[in-house]
């Protein structure tokens, strides 16, 4: 007789329970909510699959379910039935998605890091940091992460990323929150959307910790919002601290975008929140990096440890034949002067 885990896995209807917490510091409600639904509307619903052993990273049915849910929902949770400190399951899963579903292999995180990046606090000597030039990344602190998408400074940015929980926050911090880019785009007026979709409207700097070639340009010029395959403004790239608007219209659109994010984030029915109880050790959460923004509140446990991987760096729909423009330091300085004059 097949195991219960295998039966649920094949059906694709594995159910998981967890509490949903308002962003970012309010307590968890006493009642739990079902985290599985086939409803296409935004709701507090996330499919959970089981991977009882390492072989599931190459199991055709399991990998197919992962690919289907990522394409359909852009978010998926996986519960590992075995200890995997080396992230062998994730490595095997991504190789299988590459071989059978056309996903591109992962991006290197920096000049010295390969596929995987350890998301945990680093203290003391800079030699403990994971970058070539010993710059501390945000993920190596216990600080809050505002709303963002990963690698917004790359073109093309990775379509997917995953976080594997090796050690959850024991003291209630480090809650992961997610917000739909499609809902955000629908909340903006047409003029704001049009400006956010302009290819010359924003300068996006590459954070020092993720510079792979010191001699290469350190910023790109590009758009923040992109239409999806159905023509809806449902794809986004965003990290507020590295974005500079290049004219007055862009500045106004950026202000409206930030206000819309804060408005939607405050609405319980618009956001999903995953506390440590929802993502215990042995959990993996996978997200479509273009369809979901994410945030994190302060980490309260210095031993909290996640591992991240980003993959399938594919061009946005309709932009397959274009690249967003890399900016030299001289061009950045000139554009900064123009932006400052227009803002004055």
mmCIF file of C-alpha atoms in Angstrom:
data_model
loop_
_atom_site.group_PDB
_atom_site.id
_atom_site.type_symbol
_atom_site.label_atom_id
_atom_site.label_comp_id
_atom_site.label_asym_id
_atom_site.label_seq_id
_atom_site.Cartn_x
_atom_site.Cartn_y
_atom_site.Cartn_z
ATOM 1 C CA UNK A 1 0.000 0.000 0.000
ATOM 2 C CA UNK A 2 1.280 3.441 -0.893
ATOM 3 C CA UNK A 3 2.105 5.720 2.016
ATOM 4 C CA UNK A 4 -0.215 8.574 2.921
ATOM 5 C CA UNK A 5 2.523 11.034 1.935
ATOM 6 C CA UNK A 6 2.844 9.461 -1.504
ATOM 7 C CA UNK A 7 -0.935 9.429 -2.002
ATOM 8 C CA UNK A 8 -1.266 13.081 -1.079
ATOM 9 C CA UNK A 9 1.718 13.943 -3.215
ATOM 10 C CA UNK A 10 0.326 12.300 -6.331
ATOM 11 C CA UNK A 11 -3.050 13.960 -5.845
ATOM 12 C CA UNK A 12 -1.513 17.400 -5.521
ATOM 13 C CA UNK A 13 -3.928 18.164 -2.683
ATOM 14 C CA UNK A 14 -1.627 17.989 0.310
ATOM 15 C CA UNK A 15 -2.982 20.243 3.011
ATOM 16 C CA UNK A 16 -1.010 22.290 5.489
ATOM 17 C CA UNK A 17 -2.154 24.365 8.428
ATOM 18 C CA UNK A 18 -0.544 27.492 9.776
ATOM 19 C CA UNK A 19 -1.314 30.831 11.277
ATOM 20 C CA UNK A 20 -1.358 34.017 9.268
ATOM 21 C CA UNK A 21 0.048 37.070 10.986
ATOM 22 C CA UNK A 22 -0.579 40.706 10.149
ATOM 23 C CA UNK A 23 2.517 42.544 8.946
ATOM 24 C CA UNK A 24 4.793 42.786 10.767
ATOM 25 C CA UNK A 25 4.640 42.861 14.567
ATOM 26 C CA UNK A 26 1.119 41.860 15.584
ATOM 27 C CA UNK A 27 0.552 38.548 17.315
ATOM 28 C CA UNK A 28 -0.706 35.415 15.623
ATOM 29 C CA UNK A 29 -4.472 34.871 15.894
ATOM 30 C CA UNK A 30 -5.581 31.995 18.047
ATOM 31 C CA UNK A 31 -7.307 30.174 15.204
ATOM 32 C CA UNK A 32 -5.411 28.637 12.305
ATOM 33 C CA UNK A 33 -6.212 28.980 8.627
ATOM 34 C CA UNK A 34 -6.173 26.445 5.858
ATOM 35 C CA UNK A 35 -3.213 27.108 3.572
ATOM 36 C CA UNK A 36 -4.484 25.155 0.565
ATOM 37 C CA UNK A 37 -6.994 26.289 -2.030
ATOM 38 C CA UNK A 38 -7.582 25.974 -5.751
ATOM 39 C CA UNK A 39 -9.296 29.377 -5.786
ATOM 40 C CA UNK A 40 -7.609 31.574 -8.390
ATOM 41 C CA UNK A 41 -8.302 34.761 -6.437
ATOM 42 C CA UNK A 42 -5.691 36.074 -4.034
ATOM 43 C CA UNK A 43 -6.339 34.420 -0.688
ATOM 44 C CA UNK A 44 -4.407 33.027 2.221
ATOM 45 C CA UNK A 45 -3.892 29.794 0.299
ATOM 46 C CA UNK A 46 -0.637 28.050 -0.476
ATOM 47 C CA UNK A 47 -0.263 24.498 -1.734
ATOM 48 C CA UNK A 48 2.036 22.307 0.370
ATOM 49 C CA UNK A 49 3.740 19.256 -1.139
ATOM 50 C CA UNK A 50 5.611 16.521 0.724
ATOM 51 C CA UNK A 51 9.043 15.209 -0.215
ATOM 52 C CA UNK A 52 9.532 12.136 1.992
ATOM 53 C CA UNK A 53 13.087 11.445 0.823
ATOM 54 C CA UNK A 54 15.812 12.823 -1.421
ATOM 55 C CA UNK A 55 14.717 10.778 -4.447
ATOM 56 C CA UNK A 56 11.694 13.052 -4.839
ATOM 57 C CA UNK A 57 13.984 15.739 -6.252
ATOM 58 C CA UNK A 58 14.125 13.543 -9.373
ATOM 59 C CA UNK A 59 10.653 12.010 -9.163
ATOM 60 C CA UNK A 60 8.881 12.903 -12.414
ATOM 61 C CA UNK A 61 5.440 13.285 -10.817
ATOM 62 C CA UNK A 62 6.732 15.388 -7.934
ATOM 63 C CA UNK A 63 8.848 17.656 -10.131
ATOM 64 C CA UNK A 64 5.886 18.064 -12.483
ATOM 65 C CA UNK A 65 3.666 19.183 -9.605
ATOM 66 C CA UNK A 66 6.279 21.701 -8.502
ATOM 67 C CA UNK A 67 6.537 23.117 -12.036
ATOM 68 C CA UNK A 68 2.752 23.268 -12.410
ATOM 69 C CA UNK A 69 2.136 25.092 -9.140
ATOM 70 C CA UNK A 70 4.948 27.561 -9.783
ATOM 71 C CA UNK A 71 3.512 28.351 -13.201
ATOM 72 C CA UNK A 72 -0.069 28.514 -11.946
ATOM 73 C CA UNK A 73 0.256 30.197 -8.554
ATOM 74 C CA UNK A 74 3.824 31.451 -8.359
ATOM 75 C CA UNK A 75 4.093 30.227 -4.765
ATOM 76 C CA UNK A 76 4.530 26.782 -3.238
ATOM 77 C CA UNK A 77 5.588 25.260 0.059
ATOM 78 C CA UNK A 78 7.379 21.911 0.373
ATOM 79 C CA UNK A 79 7.866 19.892 3.551
ATOM 80 C CA UNK A 80 10.949 17.672 3.605
ATOM 81 C CA UNK A 81 10.597 14.338 5.352
ATOM 82 C CA UNK A 82 14.328 14.045 5.978
ATOM 83 C CA UNK A 83 17.221 16.165 7.218
ATOM 84 C CA UNK A 84 19.024 17.981 4.426
ATOM 85 C CA UNK A 85 21.650 20.375 5.786
ATOM 86 C CA UNK A 86 23.472 20.388 2.429
ATOM 87 C CA UNK A 87 20.338 21.381 0.424
ATOM 88 C CA UNK A 88 20.731 18.369 -1.845
ATOM 89 C CA UNK A 89 16.971 18.239 -2.455
ATOM 90 C CA UNK A 90 16.858 21.820 -3.751
ATOM 91 C CA UNK A 91 19.883 21.284 -5.963
ATOM 92 C CA UNK A 92 18.387 18.121 -7.427
ATOM 93 C CA UNK A 93 14.941 19.682 -7.850
ATOM 94 C CA UNK A 94 16.314 22.642 -9.787
ATOM 95 C CA UNK A 95 18.378 20.372 -12.011
ATOM 96 C CA UNK A 96 15.217 18.361 -12.698
ATOM 97 C CA UNK A 97 13.202 21.509 -13.453
ATOM 98 C CA UNK A 98 15.982 22.497 -15.854
ATOM 99 C CA UNK A 99 16.078 19.100 -17.555
ATOM 100 C CA UNK A 100 12.327 18.510 -17.871
ATOM 101 C CA UNK A 101 10.602 21.903 -17.699
ATOM 102 C CA UNK A 102 13.025 24.341 -19.296
ATOM 103 C CA UNK A 103 13.998 26.278 -16.175
ATOM 104 C CA UNK A 104 17.377 27.974 -16.493
ATOM 105 C CA UNK A 105 19.998 26.993 -13.943
ATOM 106 C CA UNK A 106 20.687 29.282 -10.954
ATOM 107 C CA UNK A 107 22.534 32.564 -10.850
ATOM 108 C CA UNK A 108 25.748 32.904 -8.896
ATOM 109 C CA UNK A 109 25.065 35.242 -5.983
ATOM 110 C CA UNK A 110 28.346 37.164 -6.160
ATOM 111 C CA UNK A 111 31.947 36.929 -7.305
ATOM 112 C CA UNK A 112 32.679 34.298 -4.670
ATOM 113 C CA UNK A 113 29.347 32.565 -3.979
ATOM 114 C CA UNK A 114 27.757 29.975 -6.222
ATOM 115 C CA UNK A 115 24.122 28.845 -6.318
ATOM 116 C CA UNK A 116 23.425 28.912 -2.596
ATOM 117 C CA UNK A 117 23.498 31.788 -0.126
ATOM 118 C CA UNK A 118 23.207 31.412 3.641
ATOM 119 C CA UNK A 119 20.620 33.796 5.072
ATOM 120 C CA UNK A 120 21.777 34.184 8.665
ATOM 121 C CA UNK A 121 23.287 36.894 10.855
ATOM 122 C CA UNK A 122 27.051 37.408 10.646
ATOM 123 C CA UNK A 123 28.893 39.192 13.401
ATOM 124 C CA UNK A 124 32.444 40.325 14.050
ATOM 125 C CA UNK A 125 35.172 40.201 11.404
ATOM 126 C CA UNK A 126 34.247 41.117 7.839
ATOM 127 C CA UNK A 127 35.974 37.910 6.722
ATOM 128 C CA UNK A 128 32.804 36.088 7.818
ATOM 129 C CA UNK A 129 30.758 37.845 5.110
ATOM 130 C CA UNK A 130 29.956 35.866 1.956
ATOM 131 C CA UNK A 131 31.086 38.422 -0.635
ATOM 132 C CA UNK A 132 34.327 39.000 -2.490
ATOM 133 C CA UNK A 133 34.985 42.442 -0.993
ATOM 134 C CA UNK A 134 33.644 41.702 2.490
ATOM 135 C CA UNK A 135 30.549 43.889 2.203
ATOM 136 C CA UNK A 136 27.807 42.763 4.559
ATOM 137 C CA UNK A 137 24.585 41.865 2.764
ATOM 138 C CA UNK A 138 21.190 42.627 4.310
ATOM 139 C CA UNK A 139 20.604 38.909 4.651
ATOM 140 C CA UNK A 140 23.622 38.739 6.969
ATOM 141 C CA UNK A 141 21.954 41.056 9.492
ATOM 142 C CA UNK A 142 18.993 40.727 11.852
ATOM 143 C CA UNK A 143 17.329 43.809 10.351
ATOM 144 C CA UNK A 144 13.862 44.114 8.865
ATOM 145 C CA UNK A 145 13.672 43.776 5.066
ATOM 146 C CA UNK A 146 11.185 46.201 3.463
ATOM 147 C CA UNK A 147 9.098 45.035 0.491
ATOM 148 C CA UNK A 148 11.222 44.039 -2.493
ATOM 149 C CA UNK A 149 11.952 41.502 -5.205
ATOM 150 C CA UNK A 150 15.283 39.705 -5.425
ATOM 151 C CA UNK A 151 17.986 40.778 -7.895
ATOM 152 C CA UNK A 152 15.997 43.775 -9.175
ATOM 153 C CA UNK A 153 19.360 45.178 -10.367
ATOM 154 C CA UNK A 154 19.914 42.279 -12.804
ATOM 155 C CA UNK A 155 18.563 41.929 -16.305
ATOM 156 C CA UNK A 156 17.028 39.556 -16.617
ATOM 157 C CA UNK A 157 16.323 38.994 -12.925
ATOM 158 C CA UNK A 158 15.716 35.416 -11.760
ATOM 159 C CA UNK A 159 12.141 34.308 -12.180
ATOM 160 C CA UNK A 160 12.150 32.056 -9.116
ATOM 161 C CA UNK A 161 13.795 31.823 -5.737
ATOM 162 C CA UNK A 162 13.521 29.360 -2.874
ATOM 163 C CA UNK A 163 14.261 29.546 0.832
ATOM 164 C CA UNK A 164 15.030 26.388 2.778
ATOM 165 C CA UNK A 165 14.634 26.663 6.539
ATOM 166 C CA UNK A 166 17.558 25.021 8.311
ATOM 167 C CA UNK A 167 16.804 26.625 11.683
ATOM 168 C CA UNK A 168 13.696 28.706 12.332
ATOM 169 C CA UNK A 169 13.619 31.773 14.583
ATOM 170 C CA UNK A 170 12.920 30.401 18.076
ATOM 171 C CA UNK A 171 11.726 33.735 19.439
ATOM 172 C CA UNK A 172 9.025 34.728 16.947
ATOM 173 C CA UNK A 173 10.951 36.985 14.554
ATOM 174 C CA UNK A 174 11.860 36.690 10.898
ATOM 175 C CA UNK A 175 8.272 36.439 9.608
ATOM 176 C CA UNK A 176 8.164 36.221 5.794
ATOM 177 C CA UNK A 177 5.401 38.289 4.163
ATOM 178 C CA UNK A 178 4.314 38.198 0.504
ATOM 179 C CA UNK A 179 2.213 40.525 -1.642
ATOM 180 C CA UNK A 180 0.836 39.966 -5.149
ATOM 181 C CA UNK A 181 2.310 42.158 -7.885
ATOM 182 C CA UNK A 182 -0.887 41.710 -9.922
ATOM 183 C CA UNK A 183 -2.979 43.116 -7.073
ATOM 184 C CA UNK A 184 -0.520 45.961 -6.723
ATOM 185 C CA UNK A 185 -0.622 46.778 -10.440
ATOM 186 C CA UNK A 186 -4.416 46.805 -10.417
ATOM 187 C CA UNK A 187 -4.346 49.285 -7.521
ATOM 188 C CA UNK A 188 -2.360 51.878 -9.521
ATOM 189 C CA UNK A 189 -3.850 54.403 -11.929
ATOM 190 C CA UNK A 190 -3.124 54.167 -15.645
ATOM 191 C CA UNK A 191 -0.690 57.102 -15.749
ATOM 192 C CA UNK A 192 1.366 55.687 -12.885
ATOM 193 C CA UNK A 193 1.474 52.254 -14.499
ATOM 194 C CA UNK A 194 2.584 53.741 -17.814
ATOM 195 C CA UNK A 195 5.464 55.609 -16.180
ATOM 196 C CA UNK A 196 6.579 52.598 -14.148
ATOM 197 C CA UNK A 197 6.682 50.616 -17.407
ATOM 198 C CA UNK A 198 8.967 53.092 -19.193
ATOM 199 C CA UNK A 199 12.411 51.695 -19.931
ATOM 200 C CA UNK A 200 14.192 55.013 -19.314
ATOM 201 C CA UNK A 201 12.484 56.080 -16.093
ATOM 202 C CA UNK A 202 14.663 54.636 -13.323
ATOM 203 C CA UNK A 203 18.264 53.994 -12.391
ATOM 204 C CA UNK A 204 18.722 50.779 -10.401
ATOM 205 C CA UNK A 205 22.035 50.448 -8.575
ATOM 206 C CA UNK A 206 23.815 47.149 -7.991
ATOM 207 C CA UNK A 207 24.455 46.732 -4.237
ATOM 208 C CA UNK A 208 28.151 46.580 -3.424
ATOM 209 C CA UNK A 209 27.854 43.092 -1.941
ATOM 210 C CA UNK A 210 26.553 41.702 -5.246
ATOM 211 C CA UNK A 211 29.002 43.308 -7.685
ATOM 212 C CA UNK A 212 30.487 40.414 -9.632
ATOM 213 C CA UNK A 213 33.016 42.423 -11.681
ATOM 214 C CA UNK A 214 34.403 45.645 -10.142
ATOM 215 C CA UNK A 215 35.272 46.922 -13.630
ATOM 216 C CA UNK A 216 31.716 46.517 -14.930
ATOM 217 C CA UNK A 217 28.930 49.135 -14.745
ATOM 218 C CA UNK A 218 27.342 49.402 -11.311
ATOM 219 C CA UNK A 219 23.765 50.269 -12.312
ATOM 220 C CA UNK A 220 21.159 49.687 -14.976
ATOM 221 C CA UNK A 221 18.468 51.924 -16.420
ATOM 222 C CA UNK A 222 15.088 50.253 -16.683
ATOM 223 C CA UNK A 223 11.444 49.868 -15.746
ATOM 224 C CA UNK A 224 9.880 48.694 -12.486
ATOM 225 C CA UNK A 225 6.604 47.299 -13.818
ATOM 226 C CA UNK A 226 6.069 44.955 -16.776
ATOM 227 C CA UNK A 227 2.939 43.517 -18.365
ATOM 228 C CA UNK A 228 2.473 39.781 -18.069
ATOM 229 C CA UNK A 229 1.689 37.429 -20.965
ATOM 230 C CA UNK A 230 -1.971 38.524 -20.832
ATOM 231 C CA UNK A 231 -1.038 42.209 -21.017
ATOM 232 C CA UNK A 232 -1.828 42.939 -17.355
ATOM 233 C CA UNK A 233 0.648 44.960 -15.236
ATOM 234 C CA UNK A 234 1.430 41.992 -13.037
ATOM 235 C CA UNK A 235 5.235 41.644 -13.057
ATOM 236 C CA UNK A 236 7.523 43.801 -10.939
ATOM 237 C CA UNK A 237 11.121 44.462 -9.940
ATOM 238 C CA UNK A 238 11.591 46.631 -6.868
ATOM 239 C CA UNK A 239 13.973 47.437 -4.051
ATOM 240 C CA UNK A 240 13.410 50.971 -2.812
ATOM 241 C CA UNK A 241 16.898 51.762 -1.509
ATOM 242 C CA UNK A 242 18.599 51.194 -4.890
ATOM 243 C CA UNK A 243 16.032 52.897 -7.178
ATOM 244 C CA UNK A 244 16.440 56.504 -8.363
ATOM 245 C CA UNK A 245 13.777 58.165 -10.557
ATOM 246 C CA UNK A 246 15.252 59.990 -13.559
ATOM 247 C CA UNK A 247 12.553 62.635 -14.116
ATOM 248 C CA UNK A 248 9.583 64.237 -12.378
ATOM 249 C CA UNK A 249 7.033 61.776 -13.737
ATOM 250 C CA UNK A 250 9.159 58.867 -12.556
ATOM 251 C CA UNK A 251 9.502 60.434 -9.106
ATOM 252 C CA UNK A 252 5.724 60.819 -8.840
ATOM 253 C CA UNK A 253 5.140 57.250 -10.045
ATOM 254 C CA UNK A 254 7.657 55.863 -7.558
ATOM 255 C CA UNK A 255 5.953 57.758 -4.738
ATOM 256 C CA UNK A 256 2.572 56.349 -5.798
ATOM 257 C CA UNK A 257 4.010 52.827 -6.013
ATOM 258 C CA UNK A 258 5.425 53.012 -2.488
ATOM 259 C CA UNK A 259 2.132 54.356 -1.138
ATOM 260 C CA UNK A 260 0.211 51.539 -2.833
ATOM 261 C CA UNK A 261 2.543 48.908 -1.387
ATOM 262 C CA UNK A 262 2.095 50.278 2.127
ATOM 263 C CA UNK A 263 -1.674 50.501 1.683
ATOM 264 C CA UNK A 264 -2.044 46.910 0.462
ATOM 265 C CA UNK A 265 0.439 45.570 3.011
ATOM 266 C CA UNK A 266 -1.759 46.930 5.783
ATOM 267 C CA UNK A 267 -4.779 44.976 4.487
ATOM 268 C CA UNK A 268 -4.902 41.511 6.046
ATOM 269 C CA UNK A 269 -6.728 39.999 3.060
ATOM 270 C CA UNK A 270 -4.084 41.293 0.622
ATOM 271 C CA UNK A 271 -0.969 39.801 2.229
ATOM 272 C CA UNK A 272 0.207 36.423 3.460
ATOM 273 C CA UNK A 273 2.517 36.081 6.448
ATOM 274 C CA UNK A 274 4.573 33.011 7.336
ATOM 275 C CA UNK A 275 5.865 32.922 10.901
ATOM 276 C CA UNK A 276 8.344 30.330 12.155
ATOM 277 C CA UNK A 277 5.432 28.033 13.031
ATOM 278 C CA UNK A 278 4.361 28.066 9.358
ATOM 279 C CA UNK A 279 7.900 27.452 8.054
ATOM 280 C CA UNK A 280 9.672 25.222 10.596
ATOM 281 C CA UNK A 281 13.013 23.550 9.958
ATOM 282 C CA UNK A 282 12.669 21.244 6.970
ATOM 283 C CA UNK A 283 10.368 23.620 5.085
ATOM 284 C CA UNK A 284 11.067 25.065 1.649
ATOM 285 C CA UNK A 285 9.098 27.955 0.176
ATOM 286 C CA UNK A 286 9.356 28.731 -3.532
ATOM 287 C CA UNK A 287 8.218 32.021 -5.082
ATOM 288 C CA UNK A 288 7.869 33.582 -8.506
ATOM 289 C CA UNK A 289 10.128 36.577 -7.977
ATOM 290 C CA UNK A 290 8.305 38.658 -10.606
ATOM 291 C CA UNK A 291 4.759 37.995 -9.381
ATOM 292 C CA UNK A 292 5.264 38.381 -5.624
ATOM 293 C CA UNK A 293 6.983 41.006 -3.516
ATOM 294 C CA UNK A 294 8.273 39.820 -0.169
ATOM 295 C CA UNK A 295 9.388 41.324 3.123
ATOM 296 C CA UNK A 296 10.715 40.205 6.503
ATOM 297 C CA UNK A 297 10.407 41.617 9.983
ATOM 298 C CA UNK A 298 13.348 41.733 12.388
ATOM 299 C CA UNK A 299 15.081 38.472 13.213
ATOM 300 C CA UNK A 300 15.105 37.852 16.956
ATOM 301 C CA UNK A 301 17.177 34.658 17.028
ATOM 302 C CA UNK A 302 20.889 35.007 16.104
ATOM 303 C CA UNK A 303 20.906 31.284 15.254
ATOM 304 C CA UNK A 304 18.174 31.577 12.606
ATOM 305 C CA UNK A 305 19.460 30.021 9.371
ATOM 306 C CA UNK A 306 17.877 29.828 5.921
ATOM 307 C CA UNK A 307 19.457 28.952 2.584
ATOM 308 C CA UNK A 308 18.481 30.738 -0.626
ATOM 309 C CA UNK A 309 18.779 29.863 -4.296
ATOM 310 C CA UNK A 310 17.616 31.882 -7.330
ATOM 311 C CA UNK A 311 17.082 30.428 -10.802
ATOM 312 C CA UNK A 312 15.454 30.732 -14.244
ATOM 313 C CA UNK A 313 16.724 34.193 -15.165
ATOM 314 C CA UNK A 314 14.355 34.654 -18.107
ATOM 315 C CA UNK A 315 13.492 37.884 -19.953
ATOM 316 C CA UNK A 316 10.174 39.500 -19.163
ATOM 317 C CA UNK A 317 7.390 38.738 -21.700
ATOM 318 C CA UNK A 318 7.733 40.899 -24.797
ATOM 319 C CA UNK A 319 11.330 41.868 -23.948
ATOM 320 C CA UNK A 320 13.101 38.773 -25.218
ATOM 321 C CA UNK A 321 15.067 40.728 -27.829
ATOM 322 C CA UNK A 322 16.038 43.676 -25.631
ATOM 323 C CA UNK A 323 18.412 44.311 -22.765
ATOM 324 C CA UNK A 324 18.099 47.033 -20.209
ATOM 325 C CA UNK A 325 20.894 49.516 -20.458
ATOM 326 C CA UNK A 326 23.972 49.258 -18.267
ATOM 327 C CA UNK A 327 25.210 52.583 -16.942
ATOM 328 C CA UNK A 328 28.820 53.590 -16.434
ATOM 329 C CA UNK A 329 29.774 55.638 -13.365
ATOM 330 C CA UNK A 330 30.056 58.790 -15.515
ATOM 331 C CA UNK A 331 26.557 58.254 -16.945
ATOM 332 C CA UNK A 332 25.201 57.636 -13.466
ATOM 333 C CA UNK A 333 26.740 60.872 -12.196
ATOM 334 C CA UNK A 334 25.297 62.841 -15.104
ATOM 335 C CA UNK A 335 21.841 61.338 -14.679
ATOM 336 C CA UNK A 336 21.988 62.048 -10.946
ATOM 337 C CA UNK A 337 22.679 65.725 -11.711
ATOM 338 C CA UNK A 338 19.763 65.874 -14.126
ATOM 339 C CA UNK A 339 17.482 64.165 -11.615
ATOM 340 C CA UNK A 340 18.573 66.555 -8.854
ATOM 341 C CA UNK A 341 17.944 69.613 -11.059
ATOM 342 C CA UNK A 342 14.458 68.406 -11.959
ATOM 343 C CA UNK A 343 13.635 67.673 -8.341
ATOM 344 C CA UNK A 344 14.831 71.100 -7.158
#
